[in-house]
Amino acid sequence: MKVTREHYRSVKDLPSAEFVAPGSPLCAGCGGLTTLRLFHKVLGGKVVVVNAAGCMTLMATYPFTPLRSSWLYTTMASPSAGAQGLRDALDILIESGRLPADENLEVLVLAGDGSTIDMGLSSTSGAIHRGLNFWYLCYDNEAYGNTGFQASPASPLGSLTATSPLGTPWSKKDIFEIWRSHRPPYVATISPHDAVDLAEKIERARPLCGPKLFVSLATCPPGWGFEPAMGDELAKLAIETGIWPLKEATDGSIRHTFIPEHRRPVEAYLEPQRRYRHLFHPDRRDDVIAAIQAAVDRYWDAAIASERC
Amino acid sequence: MTRTMLTGNAAAAWGARLAEACYVPAFPITPQTEIIETLAGWFADGSMRGRFVTLDSEHSMMTAAGAAAAAGVRTFAATSSQGLLYAMEVLYTVAGWRVPFVLVNVSRGLSAPITLGPDHNDVLAARDSGFIQLHAETCQEVLDSILMAYRIAEDDRVSVPVLVNLDGFFLSFTREPVELPDPEEVRRFLAAPESRPPGFSASRPAARGVAVLEGPTYSYFRYQLHLAVEQARVVHEEAAEEFERRFGRRHGMIDGYQLDDAETVLIMAGSFATKGRAAVDRWRAEGRRVGLLRLRMIRPWPTAELAAALSGRKAVAVLDQDLAPGLGGILFQEVAAVLARCPVRPSILRSFVGGLGGKEISRAEFDHVLQVTEQAGPNEGPVGPVLLMTAREAEQVGQRLRIAGHVPEEALP
Ligand SMILES: Cc1ncc(C[n+]2csc(CCOP(=O)(O)OP(=O)(O)O)c2C)c(N)n1
Ligand code: SF4
């Protein structure tokens, strides 16, 4: 089931402008980069990107940048505070007539899951609490990617990382709910696979003043262990198996923008990835696979029940 | 111009107000809180325009301050102690961004054990961050230094943030008469806050803090930062001259007292230098040729000024209010490095550590400093720092240790 679309019917309706030029030191097939490209297209070019340490930091390596917008690299823990300083300063400049209103910029934080969920959570929590008018894009590759794919609290149950060689024993920290509990006007999950859903969400968030947060499943060929060409297929499988729910919360109330009626078994998504290979070879780990499936089923049973009433 | 009684903290707040800072990101820490509370009141009642925002930590506060300065807004921030250390990562970051703003540090000893009393280990931990450092002795100097700091930071030859330090409690909460300069005169001394162009705008995209993956380019940028901080010597001199012309007070990189014919020079920084002056007065009355040299600027390090002031003296004693475990006094090391390049080198150089965590330095301790220095043999080998503490204080410490059930072998020297 898909929700009705108000702004874009198909990818052909997306703006043709590009603000992320081809050519960057990021990996081939990086889902985070695809998300950023799509996000930027729809958001437009009047943007200052505030970046936290992570893979995307290497996008701009002196003297090159693929971005046609502005860029400020802060630290791993404080991109949202950088956004605060920039937003406040831009407002002061506009109020005092030093910057014409049409020179205004959208402030967009760009951070990975590690920064977002661990170190940067304090500064983001503060920014949401203060009602800062900014955009936050978290590309969730489910690990500390840039340092060699170590476990983060976003690493899912059973996944192998450089610091969880036997598989992570925990389930993902629910960053969507952590954000939602702060009551920002808008929170959404997005996927590089569904450009129209992503674009629709940006349009729905655009008129809202305050923190607007987006978390995207960032398919990661080297970290997850798959051929770059398979990235889109995996992102699609994450949606079809129900592992990556597409949803939004406007003023706190949740709605799913896609409900997979006939969810495929999680194995379809797990098996092609090297980080889950130990669940299938040499012996099948039915206990772990069943636990992953059960968590997905529990999630959707609750979601469907609450969305029907 | 008006004359009024102000604490060091209030004087710091007045510095920001007179400089027309329009952005203040804040986070509380004793003994700095009075500064941000005062500013919060002024933003609330309209005496200051712009924005005052409470942040979630000093790490965030410093990032917001740097980002706002990068966008071209005159920014002020204040912290102390643990707060400065918590923000340390960002001090390096924003100095590397080459953005001008003023940070006040109200110095306080570092944990553990946690304490509220002042010493200089916090501010000296930031000495290699790229921030310029000015250290105030009086409440008036706090205010004046902030005005000079904006002037230096915003000079195109410099364009790095400036840290102004004042001692917790001894200055932060001491009320002294302070002259408030006329706002119109300050406007003439500083560029109008709106004169800097916006750092980011839709039609002029910019990138700051971009990654540099090769060593040579990284070296280039780090060295540029060094050169910019070096330039602050020149700019400080120009600023000091104009400041004196407009406001009648002169602030040098170093501040000499009774130096002209002094054979022995005592070196100090911050508000305890006032106690040092009193000691010099006593010694002078006894006919001893002693003078005081106060370090007002610590970055850039006043190498030439020190070399000139110390050359040809008989003895130099450095009284550090900091302690680098395993090394000793930090400023002592830096002074010693200057003396190595002095043409006529003082043959006696001694190191003292005192006033840690706000411990008083008594007359007797100052006398001890002079006695040890005068009795030291010329050109003796390396001697560790002497920890200043009176017998009564040592006994007090021993008593506390015994109450806590600790039987000290040898509590203190
Ligand atoms: C204070 C600090 N600690 C550690 C690092 C090292 N570091 C750089 S990038 C990175 C990983 C960030 O992970 P994430 O936020 O998930 O983004 P990704 O690398 O996956 O893009 C780490 C740990 C750092 N830059 N700063
Ligand atoms: S490691 Fe993963 S997230 Fe990072 S650039 Fe490569 S593909 Fe993208």
mmCIF file of C-alpha atoms in Angstrom, chain A residues 46 48 57-58 60-62 64 68-78 81-82 84-93 95 98-99 102-105 122-123 126-127 130, chain B residues 22-23 50-51 53-56 59-60 63-64 67-68 71-73 89-90 93 97 193-194 196-198 200-214 217 221:
data_model
loop_
_atom_site.group_PDB
_atom_site.id
_atom_site.type_symbol
_atom_site.label_atom_id
_atom_site.label_comp_id
_atom_site.label_asym_id
_atom_site.label_seq_id
_atom_site.Cartn_x
_atom_site.Cartn_y
_atom_site.Cartn_z
ATOM 1 C CA LYS A 46 20.394 27.376 -1.358
ATOM 2 C CA VAL A 48 24.733 25.146 3.772
ATOM 3 C CA THR A 57 33.521 14.347 5.299
ATOM 4 C CA LEU A 58 35.808 13.119 2.551
ATOM 5 C CA ALA A 60 35.030 17.721 0.056
ATOM 6 C CA THR A 61 38.786 17.229 -0.013
ATOM 7 C CA TYR A 62 40.761 20.392 -0.536
ATOM 8 C CA PHE A 64 37.824 20.016 -4.544
ATOM 9 C CA ARG A 68 27.476 23.414 -5.473
ATOM 10 C CA SER A 69 26.164 24.507 -2.091
ATOM 11 C CA SER A 70 28.098 25.635 0.988
ATOM 12 C CA TRP A 71 29.861 23.359 3.422
ATOM 13 C CA LEU A 72 31.020 23.536 7.027
ATOM 14 C CA TYR A 73 32.772 20.560 8.565
ATOM 15 C CA THR A 74 32.337 20.753 12.339
ATOM 16 C CA THR A 75 33.209 17.742 14.515
ATOM 17 C CA MET A 76 31.717 14.334 15.088
ATOM 18 C CA ALA A 77 29.743 15.452 18.141
ATOM 19 C CA SER A 78 28.466 18.895 17.276
ATOM 20 C CA ALA A 81 25.359 23.022 17.309
ATOM 21 C CA GLY A 82 27.081 24.247 14.150
ATOM 22 C CA GLN A 84 22.457 26.420 15.554
ATOM 23 C CA GLY A 85 25.240 28.976 15.167
ATOM 24 C CA LEU A 86 24.690 29.241 11.422
ATOM 25 C CA ARG A 87 20.898 29.499 11.605
ATOM 26 C CA ASP A 88 21.079 32.120 14.346
ATOM 27 C CA ALA A 89 23.740 34.067 12.479
ATOM 28 C CA LEU A 90 21.826 33.957 9.183
ATOM 29 C CA ASP A 91 18.705 35.164 10.985
ATOM 30 C CA ILE A 92 20.648 37.991 12.630
ATOM 31 C CA LEU A 93 22.130 38.960 9.258
ATOM 32 C CA GLU A 95 16.992 40.829 10.454
ATOM 33 C CA ARG A 98 23.016 42.666 6.104
ATOM 34 C CA LEU A 99 21.817 39.704 4.054
ATOM 35 C CA ASP A 102 16.722 35.846 -1.113
ATOM 36 C CA GLU A 103 20.316 35.102 -0.091
ATOM 37 C CA ASN A 104 19.041 33.026 2.825
ATOM 38 C CA LEU A 105 20.181 29.413 3.157
ATOM 39 C CA SER A 122 23.419 15.637 22.899
ATOM 40 C CA SER A 123 23.858 18.493 20.451
ATOM 41 C CA GLY A 126 19.486 20.283 22.330
ATOM 42 C CA ALA A 127 18.825 21.690 18.880
ATOM 43 C CA ARG A 130 15.299 24.623 21.164
ATOM 44 C CA CYS B 22 25.263 40.201 18.671
ATOM 45 C CA TYR B 23 25.538 36.496 19.333
ATOM 46 C CA GLY B 50 20.918 39.911 18.474
ATOM 47 C CA ARG B 51 20.603 36.533 20.128
ATOM 48 C CA VAL B 53 21.048 31.071 23.178
ATOM 49 C CA THR B 54 21.554 28.449 25.856
ATOM 50 C CA LEU B 55 23.396 25.448 24.437
ATOM 51 C CA ASP B 56 23.627 21.855 25.661
ATOM 52 C CA HIS B 59 31.400 21.566 23.048
ATOM 53 C CA SER B 60 28.196 22.703 21.385
ATOM 54 C CA THR B 63 30.815 25.048 17.767
ATOM 55 C CA ALA B 64 27.853 27.436 17.599
ATOM 56 C CA ALA B 67 29.814 28.785 13.141
ATOM 57 C CA ALA B 68 28.185 32.142 13.826
ATOM 58 C CA ALA B 71 28.810 33.441 9.058
ATOM 59 C CA GLY B 72 30.083 36.939 9.831
ATOM 60 C CA VAL B 73 28.368 37.792 13.115
ATOM 61 C CA GLU B 89 38.321 19.734 20.369
ATOM 62 C CA VAL B 90 36.323 22.659 19.064
ATOM 63 C CA THR B 93 38.513 23.357 15.052
ATOM 64 C CA TRP B 97 38.437 27.803 10.531
ATOM 65 C CA PRO B 193 29.974 44.956 13.862
ATOM 66 C CA GLU B 194 28.077 44.975 10.584
ATOM 67 C CA ARG B 196 32.179 42.110 7.981
ATOM 68 C CA PRO B 197 30.681 40.463 4.918
ATOM 69 C CA PRO B 198 28.446 37.416 5.454
ATOM 70 C CA PHE B 200 27.801 32.158 3.622
ATOM 71 C CA SER B 201 25.098 33.243 1.219
ATOM 72 C CA ALA B 202 23.073 31.734 -1.596
ATOM 73 C CA SER B 203 24.942 33.470 -4.379
ATOM 74 C CA ARG B 204 28.417 32.978 -2.874
ATOM 75 C CA PRO B 205 28.741 29.365 -1.749
ATOM 76 C CA ALA B 206 31.761 28.706 0.469
ATOM 77 C CA ALA B 207 33.374 25.697 2.089
ATOM 78 C CA ARG B 208 35.113 25.761 5.464
ATOM 79 C CA GLY B 209 36.841 23.029 7.422
ATOM 80 C CA VAL B 210 37.307 20.992 4.247
ATOM 81 C CA ALA B 211 39.309 17.781 4.651
ATOM 82 C CA VAL B 212 42.959 17.905 3.619
ATOM 83 C CA LEU B 213 44.371 14.492 2.991
ATOM 84 C CA GLU B 214 47.955 15.252 2.161
ATOM 85 C CA THR B 217 48.760 21.034 2.333
ATOM 86 C CA PHE B 221 47.397 25.500 6.683
#
